XYZ file of N, CA, C and O in Angstrom:
496
model
N 109.794 224.032 22.870
C 108.552 224.484 23.474
C 108.830 225.130 24.834
O 108.286 226.164 25.147
N 109.696 224.533 25.635
C 110.018 225.095 26.937
C 110.698 226.452 26.820
O 110.439 227.350 27.625
N 111.549 226.618 25.814
C 112.242 227.894 25.626
C 111.228 228.980 25.265
O 111.267 230.079 25.823
N 110.310 228.694 24.363
C 109.294 229.678 23.966
C 108.407 230.042 25.145
O 108.070 231.211 25.345
N 108.031 229.058 25.959
C 107.207 229.321 27.139
C 107.968 230.184 28.142
O 107.418 231.125 28.705
N 109.226 229.907 28.328
C 110.048 230.702 29.258
C 110.209 232.140 28.755
O 110.153 233.071 29.541
N 110.383 232.300 27.436
C 110.492 233.644 26.864
C 109.202 234.435 27.049
O 109.237 235.616 27.370
N 108.042 233.791 26.864
C 106.761 234.455 27.095
C 106.626 234.848 28.560
O 106.129 235.916 28.890
N 107.081 233.970 29.435
C 107.005 234.232 30.868
C 107.883 235.422 31.245
O 107.516 236.235 32.094
N 109.028 235.577 30.621
C 109.910 236.705 30.894
C 109.387 237.983 30.243
O 109.573 239.067 30.776
N 108.695 237.863 29.127
C 108.264 239.036 28.365
C 107.324 239.926 29.159
O 107.468 241.141 29.156
N 106.357 239.365 29.857
C 105.430 240.215 30.600
C 106.150 240.949 31.719
O 105.827 242.088 32.020
N 107.132 240.311 32.324
C 107.899 240.974 33.383
C 108.686 242.158 32.811
O 108.755 243.213 33.423
N 109.288 241.964 31.651
C 110.088 243.021 31.027
C 109.217 244.183 30.571
O 109.677 245.321 30.525
N 107.960 243.931 30.247
C 107.056 244.987 29.773
C 106.556 245.880 30.903
O 105.963 246.918 30.654
N 106.799 245.490 32.147
C 106.276 246.259 33.273
C 106.875 247.660 33.352
O 106.155 248.639 33.540
N 108.182 247.780 33.244
C 108.869 249.052 33.417
C 108.346 250.179 32.551
O 108.076 251.269 33.051
N 108.172 249.957 31.252
C 107.655 251.040 30.411
C 106.190 251.383 30.693
O 105.753 252.482 30.402
N 105.437 250.472 31.258
C 104.002 250.673 31.461
C 103.662 251.092 32.884
O 102.891 252.019 33.103
N 104.226 250.406 33.854
C 103.936 250.662 35.263
C 105.078 251.475 35.855
O 106.234 251.083 35.767
N 104.754 252.603 36.456
C 105.791 253.435 37.068
C 106.156 252.968 38.472
O 107.255 253.235 38.942
N 105.224 252.302 39.152
C 105.497 251.792 40.494
C 104.553 250.641 40.777
O 103.359 250.728 40.492
N 105.087 249.563 41.344
C 104.285 248.433 41.789
C 104.456 248.348 43.300
O 105.580 248.328 43.803
N 103.330 248.345 44.008
C 103.369 248.380 45.470
C 102.457 247.290 46.006
O 101.302 247.174 45.591
N 102.978 246.503 46.939
C 102.206 245.425 47.557
C 102.084 245.721 49.042
O 103.087 245.970 49.711
N 100.856 245.680 49.542
C 100.592 245.860 50.960
C 99.991 244.562 51.481
O 98.998 244.079 50.936
N 100.612 243.991 52.512
C 100.148 242.716 53.034
C 100.584 242.516 54.477
O 101.472 243.209 54.975
N 99.943 241.565 55.125
C 100.402 241.064 56.413
C 100.942 239.667 56.116
O 100.170 238.739 55.877
N 102.267 239.493 56.132
C 102.838 238.218 55.708
C 102.474 237.033 56.600
O 102.553 235.888 56.173
N 102.044 237.294 57.823
C 101.681 236.179 58.704
C 100.214 235.783 58.572
O 99.795 234.757 59.100
N 99.418 236.560 57.838
C 98.005 236.236 57.636
C 97.866 235.144 56.583
O 98.562 235.148 55.570
N 96.958 234.218 56.831
C 96.766 233.102 55.890
C 96.269 233.589 54.537
O 96.546 232.968 53.517
N 95.554 234.714 54.496
C 95.039 235.233 53.227
C 96.140 235.801 52.340
O 95.906 236.140 51.189
N 97.367 235.900 52.883
C 98.498 236.468 52.137
C 99.463 235.412 51.609
O 100.517 235.755 51.071
N 99.130 234.152 51.736
C 100.051 233.078 51.347
C 100.471 233.169 49.886
O 101.659 233.086 49.573
N 99.522 233.347 48.987
C 99.842 233.400 47.556
C 100.686 234.603 47.185
O 101.637 234.487 46.411
N 100.354 235.771 47.742
C 101.120 236.972 47.412
C 102.514 236.893 48.031
O 103.485 237.364 47.441
N 102.644 236.261 49.182
C 103.971 236.064 49.789
C 104.820 235.172 48.893
O 106.004 235.460 48.657
N 104.236 234.103 48.363
C 104.959 233.231 47.428
C 105.340 233.991 46.166
O 106.446 233.824 45.640
N 104.416 234.832 45.666
C 104.708 235.639 44.482
C 105.930 236.518 44.735
O 106.842 236.583 43.910
N 105.967 237.186 45.866
C 107.098 238.058 46.200
C 108.386 237.242 46.272
O 109.409 237.627 45.690
N 108.332 236.118 46.975
C 109.531 235.281 47.127
C 110.055 234.745 45.797
O 111.262 234.626 45.607
N 109.157 234.438 44.876
C 109.566 233.798 43.618
C 109.700 234.750 42.432
O 110.357 234.405 41.450
N 109.090 235.941 42.481
C 109.084 236.818 41.318
C 109.844 238.125 41.505
O 110.263 238.733 40.523
N 109.993 238.585 42.728
C 110.589 239.900 42.982
C 111.942 240.068 42.289
O 112.169 241.050 41.589
N 112.828 239.119 42.458
C 114.176 239.218 41.896
C 114.143 239.337 40.377
O 114.852 240.164 39.806
N 113.312 238.537 39.725
C 113.223 238.580 38.265
C 112.657 239.915 37.782
O 113.165 240.515 36.834
N 111.577 240.361 38.440
C 110.955 241.622 38.025
C 111.922 242.786 38.204
O 112.065 243.634 37.325
N 112.620 242.832 39.336
C 113.580 243.920 39.572
C 114.760 243.850 38.614
O 115.248 244.884 38.150
N 115.218 242.653 38.291
C 116.340 242.518 37.360
C 115.971 243.043 35.975
O 116.800 243.650 35.296
N 114.729 242.819 35.558
C 114.285 243.262 34.239
C 113.804 244.712 34.224
O 113.688 245.316 33.160
N 113.519 245.267 35.411
C 113.005 246.639 35.518
C 113.704 247.356 36.674
O 113.066 247.732 37.659
N 115.009 247.552 36.572
C 115.756 248.083 37.722
C 115.350 249.486 38.156
O 115.497 249.833 39.321
N 114.801 250.292 37.262
C 114.431 251.655 37.657
C 112.975 251.761 38.127
O 112.564 252.813 38.597
N 112.201 250.685 38.004
C 110.814 250.709 38.456
C 110.756 250.373 39.945
O 111.187 249.298 40.346
N 110.213 251.274 40.759
C 110.060 250.930 42.174
C 109.092 249.757 42.341
O 107.990 249.762 41.794
N 109.531 248.743 43.055
C 108.718 247.584 43.399
C 108.756 247.510 44.919
O 109.720 247.042 45.499
N 107.708 248.017 45.543
C 107.684 248.181 46.990
C 106.821 247.118 47.652
O 105.721 246.817 47.170
N 107.311 246.579 48.759
C 106.551 245.632 49.565
C 106.423 246.248 50.949
O 107.419 246.518 51.604
N 105.187 246.488 51.358
C 104.917 247.105 52.653
C 104.115 246.139 53.512
O 103.100 245.599 53.065
N 104.575 245.943 54.713
C 103.906 245.028 55.634
C 102.947 245.790 56.538
O 103.245 246.887 56.988
N 101.799 245.178 56.785
C 100.807 245.722 57.704
C 100.750 244.810 58.917
O 100.827 243.593 58.792
N 100.608 245.386 60.090
C 100.498 244.565 61.298
C 99.059 244.147 61.551
O 98.793 243.305 62.403
N 98.132 244.702 60.793
C 96.715 244.383 60.943
C 96.425 243.070 60.217
O 96.455 242.999 58.991
N 96.141 242.022 60.992
C 95.934 240.699 60.384
C 94.650 240.628 59.566
O 94.483 239.717 58.752
N 93.730 241.567 59.765
C 92.493 241.544 58.988
C 92.624 242.321 57.675
O 91.713 242.324 56.851
N 93.758 242.988 57.490
C 93.964 243.776 56.265
C 94.174 242.844 55.077
O 95.052 241.997 55.080
N 93.350 243.016 54.050
C 93.465 242.189 52.846
C 94.723 242.579 52.074
O 95.034 243.762 51.962
N 95.447 241.609 51.533
C 96.610 241.950 50.711
C 96.155 242.585 49.397
O 95.215 242.115 48.752
N 96.809 243.684 49.042
C 96.427 244.452 47.857
C 97.683 244.781 47.058
O 98.732 245.087 47.628
N 97.560 244.734 45.734
C 98.636 245.152 44.843
C 98.171 246.424 44.142
O 97.079 246.471 43.570
N 99.013 247.461 44.200
C 98.738 248.741 43.557
C 99.728 248.941 42.415
O 100.913 248.644 42.568
N 99.234 249.457 41.312
C 100.099 249.840 40.193
C 99.851 251.312 39.922
O 98.707 251.753 39.829
N 100.939 252.076 39.821
C 100.829 253.492 39.471
C 101.360 253.651 38.049
O 102.411 253.128 37.699
N 100.593 254.383 37.248
C 100.921 254.589 35.845
C 101.248 256.063 35.609
O 101.296 256.858 36.539
N 101.405 256.418 34.356
C 101.667 257.811 33.984
C 100.536 258.711 34.464
O 99.391 258.272 34.612
N 100.873 259.960 34.716
C 99.926 260.993 35.116
C 99.241 260.690 36.449
O 98.140 261.157 36.706
N 99.876 259.864 37.294
C 99.349 259.583 38.625
C 98.184 258.622 38.676
O 97.621 258.371 39.739
N 97.806 258.073 37.558
C 96.719 257.087 37.515
C 97.138 255.864 38.328
O 98.276 255.404 38.246
N 96.220 255.326 39.132
C 96.537 254.171 39.965
C 95.390 253.175 39.916
O 94.222 253.561 39.907
N 95.739 251.911 39.870
C 94.756 250.817 39.906
C 95.229 249.817 40.956
O 96.414 249.760 41.287
N 94.303 249.027 41.468
C 94.671 248.039 42.483
C 93.900 246.741 42.284
O 92.867 246.718 41.601
N 94.415 245.697 42.888
C 93.758 244.390 42.894
C 93.860 243.810 44.302
O 94.930 243.784 44.894
N 92.737 243.352 44.819
C 92.711 242.606 46.082
C 93.140 241.182 45.745
O 92.563 240.550 44.862
N 94.165 240.697 46.418
C 94.692 239.364 46.114
C 94.529 238.418 47.309
O 95.307 237.488 47.486
N 93.494 238.629 48.102
C 93.205 237.788 49.258
C 92.955 236.348 48.836
O 92.214 236.096 47.884
N 93.573 235.457 49.549
C 93.355 234.014 49.383
C 93.627 233.507 47.970
O 93.101 232.481 47.561
N 94.440 234.216 47.220
C 94.800 233.765 45.872
C 96.052 232.906 45.935
O 96.904 233.096 46.804
N 96.168 232.013 44.968
C 97.396 231.239 44.813
C 98.445 232.133 44.156
O 98.119 233.212 43.640
N 99.684 231.678 44.140
C 100.732 232.460 43.472
C 100.398 232.670 42.001
O 100.598 233.758 41.459
N 99.864 231.650 41.362
C 99.511 231.765 39.941
C 98.410 232.802 39.738
O 98.462 233.603 38.798
N 97.428 232.839 40.625
C 96.352 233.826 40.523
C 96.879 235.245 40.776
O 96.442 236.193 40.127
N 97.833 235.373 41.705
C 98.447 236.683 41.959
C 99.202 237.134 40.714
O 99.121 238.303 40.309
N 99.923 236.205 40.079
C 100.637 236.530 38.840
C 99.653 237.033 37.790
O 99.917 238.020 37.098
N 98.513 236.382 37.657
C 97.499 236.812 36.692
C 96.944 238.187 37.063
O 96.652 239.003 36.171
N 96.806 238.475 38.355
C 96.347 239.797 38.790
C 97.355 240.876 38.392
O 96.977 241.956 37.933
N 98.644 240.591 38.552
C 99.682 241.548 38.157
C 99.673 241.730 36.644
O 99.776 242.850 36.141
N 99.508 240.647 35.906
C 99.402 240.763 34.450
C 98.186 241.598 34.068
O 98.224 242.362 33.095
N 97.103 241.480 34.829
C 95.915 242.293 34.592
C 96.187 243.773 34.817
O 95.722 244.622 34.058
N 96.956 244.083 35.859
C 97.343 245.474 36.105
C 98.216 245.999 34.963
O 98.087 247.152 34.552
N 99.096 245.143 34.460
C 99.923 245.519 33.313
C 99.040 245.790 32.094
O 99.211 246.792 31.405
N 98.067 244.923 31.853
C 97.150 245.111 30.725
C 96.336 246.392 30.892
O 96.109 247.124 29.921
N 95.910 246.687 32.123
C 95.176 247.935 32.378
C 96.015 249.137 31.949
O 95.500 250.089 31.370
N 97.297 249.096 32.266
C 98.186 250.213 31.946
C 98.349 250.444 30.462
O 98.554 251.577 30.019
N 98.248 249.392 29.690
C 98.414 249.543 28.244
C 97.201 250.202 27.595
O 97.275 250.658 26.459
N 96.075 250.258 28.307
C 94.866 250.864 27.749
C 94.688 252.323 28.181
O 93.800 252.998 27.680
N 95.512 252.789 29.113
C 95.393 254.172 29.593
C 96.008 255.140 28.592
O 97.005 254.828 27.953
N 95.422 256.343 28.491
C 96.030 257.334 27.600
C 97.377 257.775 28.155
O 97.551 257.889 29.364
N 98.311 257.991 27.288
C 99.631 258.417 27.726
C 100.382 259.060 26.587
O 99.824 259.326 25.526
N 101.609 259.289 26.812
C 102.443 259.921 25.794
C 102.925 258.859 24.832
O 103.478 257.849 25.235
N 102.717 259.090 23.573
C 103.186 258.177 22.546
C 104.635 258.473 22.189
O 105.370 259.073 22.962
N 105.027 258.084 21.010
C 106.398 258.314 20.578
C 106.617 259.807 20.329
O 105.681 260.575 20.204
N 107.845 260.216 20.284
C 108.184 261.623 20.112
C 108.852 261.831 18.760
O 110.049 261.684 18.627
N 108.086 262.180 17.721
C 108.704 262.401 16.414
C 109.471 263.719 16.408
O 109.158 264.627 17.165
N 110.464 263.793 15.572
C 111.248 265.022 15.439
C 110.635 265.849 14.309
O 110.578 265.423 13.168
N 110.132 267.054 14.661
C 109.559 267.966 13.682
C 110.275 269.300 13.850
O 110.309 269.848 14.945
N 110.845 269.796 12.796
C 111.593 271.063 12.854
C 112.714 271.026 13.879
O 112.978 272.011 14.559
N 113.335 269.876 14.045
C 114.493 269.768 14.935
C 114.160 269.629 16.408
O 115.046 269.543 17.226
N 112.867 269.616 16.795
C 112.527 269.460 18.216
C 111.472 268.373 18.376
O 110.585 268.221 17.541
N 111.573 267.581 19.448
C 110.572 266.521 19.654
C 109.199 267.107 19.972
O 109.101 268.116 20.655
N 108.177 266.482 19.463
C 106.815 266.911 19.713
C 106.051 265.764 20.391
O 106.108 264.638 19.940
N 105.369 266.098 21.473
C 104.578 265.090 22.187
C 103.331 264.745 21.381
O 102.673 265.625 20.839
N 103.020 263.499 21.358
C 101.760 263.047 20.772
C 100.997 262.368 21.886
O 101.472 261.406 22.463
N 99.876 262.909 22.199
C 99.086 262.379 23.319
C 97.825 261.749 22.774
O 97.206 262.212 21.903
């Protein structure tokens, strides 16, 4: 049971790269409203980057203590979505990131590229 749970936990992280082109977190790490997202970064960043080495995972600090921590996901064709993660626990931040991943799977994009007459054809 633990192995299956761990595999499910790794699976969503591995699915990020093909779906999300860039994950960006903006926060003030000293603000109390950023505690959960700071824990998320400390505990998840290494795993996410290891499974998605070509996906930019950016953490940007703000000096404005009133600035709410926000996670941005950029998808194909410049589409971008965000989640305010103020005062969330690490688990809630993880669910917010999974929500951004789920959002990306519903956006229109390029499907598989079948070979027709010797050249790949885009299916949109």
